[in-house]
mmCIF file of C-alpha atoms and ligand atoms in Angstrom:
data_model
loop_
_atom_site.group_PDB
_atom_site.id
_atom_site.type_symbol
_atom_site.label_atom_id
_atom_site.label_comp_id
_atom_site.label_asym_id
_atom_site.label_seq_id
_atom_site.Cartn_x
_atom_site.Cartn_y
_atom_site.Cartn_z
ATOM 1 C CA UNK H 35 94.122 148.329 78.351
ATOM 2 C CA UNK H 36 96.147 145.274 78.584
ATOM 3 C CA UNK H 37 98.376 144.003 76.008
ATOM 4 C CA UNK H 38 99.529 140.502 75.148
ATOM 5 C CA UNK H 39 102.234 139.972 73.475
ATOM 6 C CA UNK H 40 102.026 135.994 71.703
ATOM 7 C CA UNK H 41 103.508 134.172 68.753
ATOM 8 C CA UNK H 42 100.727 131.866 66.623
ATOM 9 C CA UNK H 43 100.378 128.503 68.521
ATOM 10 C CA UNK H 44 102.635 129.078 71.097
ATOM 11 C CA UNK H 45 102.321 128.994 74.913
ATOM 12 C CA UNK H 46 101.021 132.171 74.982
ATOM 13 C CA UNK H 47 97.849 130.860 73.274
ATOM 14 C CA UNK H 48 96.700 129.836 76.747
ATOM 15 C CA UNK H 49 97.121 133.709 78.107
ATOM 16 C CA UNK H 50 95.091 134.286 75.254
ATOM 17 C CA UNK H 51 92.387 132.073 75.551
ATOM 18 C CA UNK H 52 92.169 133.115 79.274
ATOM 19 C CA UNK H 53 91.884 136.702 78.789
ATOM 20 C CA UNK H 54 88.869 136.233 75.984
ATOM 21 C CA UNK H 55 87.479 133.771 78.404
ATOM 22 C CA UNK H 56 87.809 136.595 81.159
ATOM 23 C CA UNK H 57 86.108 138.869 79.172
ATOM 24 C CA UNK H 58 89.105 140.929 79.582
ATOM 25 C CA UNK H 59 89.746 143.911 76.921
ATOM 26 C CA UNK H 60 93.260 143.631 75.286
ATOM 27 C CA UNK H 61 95.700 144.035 72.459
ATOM 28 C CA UNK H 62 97.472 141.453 70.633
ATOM 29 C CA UNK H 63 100.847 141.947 69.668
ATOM 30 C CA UNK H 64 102.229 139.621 67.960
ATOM 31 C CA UNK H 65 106.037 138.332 68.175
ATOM 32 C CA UNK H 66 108.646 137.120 65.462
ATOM 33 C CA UNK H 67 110.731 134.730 68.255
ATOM 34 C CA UNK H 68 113.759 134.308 65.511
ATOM 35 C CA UNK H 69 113.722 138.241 64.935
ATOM 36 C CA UNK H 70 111.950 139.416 68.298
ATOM 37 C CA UNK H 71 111.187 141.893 66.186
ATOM 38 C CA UNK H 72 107.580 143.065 66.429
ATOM 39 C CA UNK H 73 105.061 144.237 63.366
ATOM 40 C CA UNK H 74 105.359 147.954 64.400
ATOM 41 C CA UNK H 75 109.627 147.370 63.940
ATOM 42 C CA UNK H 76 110.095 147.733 67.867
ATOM 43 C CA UNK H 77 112.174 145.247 69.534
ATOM 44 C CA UNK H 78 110.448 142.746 71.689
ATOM 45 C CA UNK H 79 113.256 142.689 73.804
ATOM 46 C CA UNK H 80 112.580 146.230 74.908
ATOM 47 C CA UNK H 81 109.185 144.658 76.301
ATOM 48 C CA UNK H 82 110.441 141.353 77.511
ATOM 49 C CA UNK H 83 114.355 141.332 78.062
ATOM 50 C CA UNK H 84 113.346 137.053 78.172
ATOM 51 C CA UNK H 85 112.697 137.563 74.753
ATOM 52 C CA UNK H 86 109.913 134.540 74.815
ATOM 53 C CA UNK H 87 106.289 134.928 75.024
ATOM 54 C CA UNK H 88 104.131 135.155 76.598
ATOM 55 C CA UNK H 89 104.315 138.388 78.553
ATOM 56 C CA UNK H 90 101.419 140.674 79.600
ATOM 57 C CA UNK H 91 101.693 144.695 79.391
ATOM 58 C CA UNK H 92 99.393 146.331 82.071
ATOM 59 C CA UNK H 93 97.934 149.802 81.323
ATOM 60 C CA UNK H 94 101.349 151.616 83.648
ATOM 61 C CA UNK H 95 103.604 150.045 81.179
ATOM 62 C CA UNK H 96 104.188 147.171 84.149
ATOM 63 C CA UNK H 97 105.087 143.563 82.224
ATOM 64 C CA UNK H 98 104.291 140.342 83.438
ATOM 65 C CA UNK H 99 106.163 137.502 82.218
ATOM 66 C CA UNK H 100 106.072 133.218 82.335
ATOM 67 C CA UNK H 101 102.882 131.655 82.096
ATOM 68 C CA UNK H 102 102.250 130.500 85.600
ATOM 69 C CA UNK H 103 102.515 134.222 86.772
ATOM 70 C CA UNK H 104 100.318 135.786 83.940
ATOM 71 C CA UNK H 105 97.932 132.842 84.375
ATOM 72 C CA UNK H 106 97.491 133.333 87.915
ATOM 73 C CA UNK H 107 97.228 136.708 87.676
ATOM 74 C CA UNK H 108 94.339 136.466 85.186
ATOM 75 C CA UNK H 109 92.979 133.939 87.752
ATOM 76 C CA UNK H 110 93.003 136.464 90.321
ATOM 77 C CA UNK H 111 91.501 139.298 88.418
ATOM 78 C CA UNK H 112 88.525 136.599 87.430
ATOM 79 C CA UNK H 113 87.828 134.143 90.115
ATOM 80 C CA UNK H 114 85.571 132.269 87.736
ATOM 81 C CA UNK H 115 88.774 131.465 86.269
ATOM 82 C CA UNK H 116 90.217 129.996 89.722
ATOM 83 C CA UNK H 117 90.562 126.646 91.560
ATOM 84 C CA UNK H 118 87.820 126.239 94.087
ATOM 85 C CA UNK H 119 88.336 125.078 97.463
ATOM 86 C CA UNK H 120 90.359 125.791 100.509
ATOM 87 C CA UNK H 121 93.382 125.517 99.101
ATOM 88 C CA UNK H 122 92.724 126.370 95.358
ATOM 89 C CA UNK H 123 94.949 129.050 94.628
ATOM 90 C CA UNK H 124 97.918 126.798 95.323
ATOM 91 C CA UNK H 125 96.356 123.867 93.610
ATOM 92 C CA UNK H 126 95.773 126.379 90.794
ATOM 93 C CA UNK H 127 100.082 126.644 91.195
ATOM 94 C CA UNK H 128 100.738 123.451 91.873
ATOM 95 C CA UNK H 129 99.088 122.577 88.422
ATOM 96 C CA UNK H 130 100.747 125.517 86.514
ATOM 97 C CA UNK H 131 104.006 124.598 88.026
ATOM 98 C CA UNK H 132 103.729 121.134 87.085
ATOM 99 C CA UNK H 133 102.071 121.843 83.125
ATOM 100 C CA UNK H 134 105.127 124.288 83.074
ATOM 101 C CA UNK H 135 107.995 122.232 84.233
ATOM 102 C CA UNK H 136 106.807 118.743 83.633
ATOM 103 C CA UNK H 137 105.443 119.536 80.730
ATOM 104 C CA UNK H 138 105.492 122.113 78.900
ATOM 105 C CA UNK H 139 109.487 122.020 79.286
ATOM 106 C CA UNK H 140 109.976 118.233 77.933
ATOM 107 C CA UNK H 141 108.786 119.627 74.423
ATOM 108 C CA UNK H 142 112.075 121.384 74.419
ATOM 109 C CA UNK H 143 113.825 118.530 72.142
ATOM 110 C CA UNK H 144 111.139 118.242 69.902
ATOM 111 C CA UNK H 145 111.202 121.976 68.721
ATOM 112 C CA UNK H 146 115.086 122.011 68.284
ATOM 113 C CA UNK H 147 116.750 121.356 65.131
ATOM 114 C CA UNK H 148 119.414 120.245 66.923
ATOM 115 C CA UNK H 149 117.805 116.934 68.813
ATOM 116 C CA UNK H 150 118.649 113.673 67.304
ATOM 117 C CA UNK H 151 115.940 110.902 66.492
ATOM 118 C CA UNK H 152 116.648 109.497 70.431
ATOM 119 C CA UNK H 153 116.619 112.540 71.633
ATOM 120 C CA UNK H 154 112.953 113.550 70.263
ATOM 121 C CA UNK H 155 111.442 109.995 71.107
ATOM 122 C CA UNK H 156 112.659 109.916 74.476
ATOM 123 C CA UNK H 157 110.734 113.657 74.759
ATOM 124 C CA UNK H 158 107.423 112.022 73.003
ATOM 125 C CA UNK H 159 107.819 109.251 75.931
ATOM 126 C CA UNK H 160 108.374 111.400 78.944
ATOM 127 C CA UNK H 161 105.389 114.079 77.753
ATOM 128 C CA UNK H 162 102.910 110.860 77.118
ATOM 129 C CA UNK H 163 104.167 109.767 80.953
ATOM 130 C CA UNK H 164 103.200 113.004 82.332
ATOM 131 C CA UNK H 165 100.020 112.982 80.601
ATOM 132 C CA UNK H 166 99.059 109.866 81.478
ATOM 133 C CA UNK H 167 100.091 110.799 84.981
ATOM 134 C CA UNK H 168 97.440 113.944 85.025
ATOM 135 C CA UNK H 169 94.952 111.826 83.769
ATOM 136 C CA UNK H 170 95.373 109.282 86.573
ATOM 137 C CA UNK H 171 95.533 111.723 89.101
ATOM 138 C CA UNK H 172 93.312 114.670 88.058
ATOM 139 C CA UNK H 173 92.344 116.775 91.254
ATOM 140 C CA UNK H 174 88.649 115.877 90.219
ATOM 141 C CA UNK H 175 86.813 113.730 87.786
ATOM 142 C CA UNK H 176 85.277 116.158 86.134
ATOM 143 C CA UNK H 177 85.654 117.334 82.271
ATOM 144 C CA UNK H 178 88.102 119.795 83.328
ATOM 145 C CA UNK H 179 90.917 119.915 85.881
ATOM 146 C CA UNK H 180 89.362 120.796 88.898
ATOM 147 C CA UNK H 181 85.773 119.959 87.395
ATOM 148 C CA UNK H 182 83.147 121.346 85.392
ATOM 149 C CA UNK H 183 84.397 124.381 85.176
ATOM 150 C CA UNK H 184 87.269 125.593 83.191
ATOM 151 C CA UNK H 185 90.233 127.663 84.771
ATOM 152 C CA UNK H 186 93.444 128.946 83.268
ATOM 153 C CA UNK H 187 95.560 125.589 83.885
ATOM 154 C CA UNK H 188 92.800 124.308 81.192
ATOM 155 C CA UNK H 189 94.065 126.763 78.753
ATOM 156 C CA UNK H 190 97.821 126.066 79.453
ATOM 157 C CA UNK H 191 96.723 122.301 79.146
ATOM 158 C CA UNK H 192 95.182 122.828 76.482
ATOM 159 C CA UNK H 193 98.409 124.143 74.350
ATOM 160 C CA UNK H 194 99.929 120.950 75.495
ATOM 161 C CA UNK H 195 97.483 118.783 74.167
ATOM 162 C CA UNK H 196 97.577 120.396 70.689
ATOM 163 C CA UNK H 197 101.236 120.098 70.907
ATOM 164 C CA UNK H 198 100.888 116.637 71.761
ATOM 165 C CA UNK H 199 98.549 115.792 69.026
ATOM 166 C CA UNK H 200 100.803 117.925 66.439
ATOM 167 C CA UNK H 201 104.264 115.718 67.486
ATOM 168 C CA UNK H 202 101.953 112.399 67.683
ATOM 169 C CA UNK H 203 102.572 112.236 71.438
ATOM 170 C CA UNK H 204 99.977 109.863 72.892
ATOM 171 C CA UNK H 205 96.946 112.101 74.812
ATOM 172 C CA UNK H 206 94.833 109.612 77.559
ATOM 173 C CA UNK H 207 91.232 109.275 76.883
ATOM 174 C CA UNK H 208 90.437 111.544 80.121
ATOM 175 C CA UNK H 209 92.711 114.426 78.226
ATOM 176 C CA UNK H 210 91.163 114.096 74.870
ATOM 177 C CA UNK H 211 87.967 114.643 76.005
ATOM 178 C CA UNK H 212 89.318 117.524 78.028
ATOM 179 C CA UNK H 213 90.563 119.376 74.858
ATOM 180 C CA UNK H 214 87.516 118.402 72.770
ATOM 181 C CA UNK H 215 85.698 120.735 75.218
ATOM 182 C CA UNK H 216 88.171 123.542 75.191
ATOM 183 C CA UNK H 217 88.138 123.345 71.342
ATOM 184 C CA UNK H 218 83.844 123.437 71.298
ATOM 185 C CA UNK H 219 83.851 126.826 73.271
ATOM 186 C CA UNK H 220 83.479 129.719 71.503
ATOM 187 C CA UNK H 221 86.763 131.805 73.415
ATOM 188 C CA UNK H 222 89.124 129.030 72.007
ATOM 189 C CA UNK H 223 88.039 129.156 68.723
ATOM 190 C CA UNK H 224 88.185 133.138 68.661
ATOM 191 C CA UNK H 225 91.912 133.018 70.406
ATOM 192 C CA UNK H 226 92.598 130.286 67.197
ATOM 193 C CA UNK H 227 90.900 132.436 64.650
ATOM 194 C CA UNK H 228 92.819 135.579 66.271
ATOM 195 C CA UNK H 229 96.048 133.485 66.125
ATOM 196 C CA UNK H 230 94.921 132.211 62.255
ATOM 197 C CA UNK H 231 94.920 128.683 63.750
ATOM 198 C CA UNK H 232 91.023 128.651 62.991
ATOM 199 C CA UNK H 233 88.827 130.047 59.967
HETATM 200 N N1 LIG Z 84 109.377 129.950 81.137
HETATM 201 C C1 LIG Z 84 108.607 130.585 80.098
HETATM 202 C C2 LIG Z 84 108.841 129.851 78.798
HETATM 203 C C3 LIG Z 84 108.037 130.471 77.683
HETATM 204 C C4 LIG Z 84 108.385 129.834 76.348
HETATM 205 O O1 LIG Z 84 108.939 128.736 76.291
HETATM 206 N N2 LIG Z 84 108.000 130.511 75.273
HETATM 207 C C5 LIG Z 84 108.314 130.046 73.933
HETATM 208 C C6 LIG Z 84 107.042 129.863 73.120
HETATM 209 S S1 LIG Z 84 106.028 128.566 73.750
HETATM 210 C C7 LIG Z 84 109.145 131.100 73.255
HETATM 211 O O2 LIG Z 84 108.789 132.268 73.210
HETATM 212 N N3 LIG Z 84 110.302 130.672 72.718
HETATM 213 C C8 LIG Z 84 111.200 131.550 72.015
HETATM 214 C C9 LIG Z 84 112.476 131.817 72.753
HETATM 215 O O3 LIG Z 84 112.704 131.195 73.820
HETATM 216 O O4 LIG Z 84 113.230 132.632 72.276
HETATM 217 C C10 LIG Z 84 107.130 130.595 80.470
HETATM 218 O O5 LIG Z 84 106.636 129.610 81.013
HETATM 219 O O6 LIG Z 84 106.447 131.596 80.202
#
């Protein structure tokens, strides 16, 4: 059986969501990221020497870590999951590598105690650029990513966006639409509930 290991809200939500929308059997461990102590009292470090979730246990002990691998992975286990065309599993990267690095990483200020009021604003500005960027230039114009079907950089988006709307970081029209539909299907609101984001 696989086993994720996730902190509430984090990035690893979108591992999670993935793997319920897979269908995939798995556990749920669940990280303290001050502590990285988990609820059985083992180190998390032992598991992931990172120390940051996500990271994905495989039934040989093997762990995967950093959301573009473990999301690609899951892709490739479930091709439902997966970019469509040609050239889809590197579009599938080339959108993981941009969420992660564009993205995801320019929240960095606005999680740190130590940022100053310039320092979180400017973040807020460069996350509503990239945004805005994805919405211009989404591969299709479909309600997802790549169109009417949802794959794993949805999920990873998806964190964003709730991020995003948490830190009031403007979300384009095309993108708010995008996570209304993640947040009406049932997997989402399951990996929330699981996460006790969701009643
Ligand atoms: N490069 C990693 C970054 C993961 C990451 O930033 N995880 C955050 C939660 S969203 C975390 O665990 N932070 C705690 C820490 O870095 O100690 C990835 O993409 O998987």
């Amino acid at each position: 059986m696989l086993t994720l290991y996730y902190s509430p809200g984090a990035c690893s939500l979108a591992s999670h969501i993935a793997l319920h929308e897979a269908g995939e059997k798995f556990d749920l461990v669940k990280v303290n990221l001050k502590t990285h102590a988990l609820e059985d009292g083992r180190s998390f470090k032992d598991i992931n020497p990172k120390g940051y979730v996500p990271a994905l246990q495989f039934d040989n002990g093997d762990v995967l870590t950093e959301n573009v691998a473990i999301l690609t992975k899951i892709a490739d286990r479930h091709s439902t999951l997966a970019a469509p065309g040609k050239h889809g599993k590197y579009r599938l990267l080339e959108m993981l590598a941009f969420i992660s690095s564009e993205v995801h990483k320019s929240f960095k200020p606005l999680f740190s105690a130590n940022s100053t009021a310039e320092e979180k604003q400017a973040a807020k500005d460069a996350i509503a650029k990239r945004l805005e960027f994805l919405a211009k230039h989404k591969p299709t114009s479909g309600t997802y990513l790549f169109g009417d079907n949802m794959t794993v950089a949805d999920a990873y988006l998806f964190v964003m966006l709730l991020w995003a709307e948490k830190n009031g970081v403007k979300v384009p029209d095309a993108l708010k639409k995008l996570a209304e539909a993640m947040k009406a299907r049932p997997t989402v609101h399951l990996a929330l509930k699981h996460e006790g984001l969701a009643a």
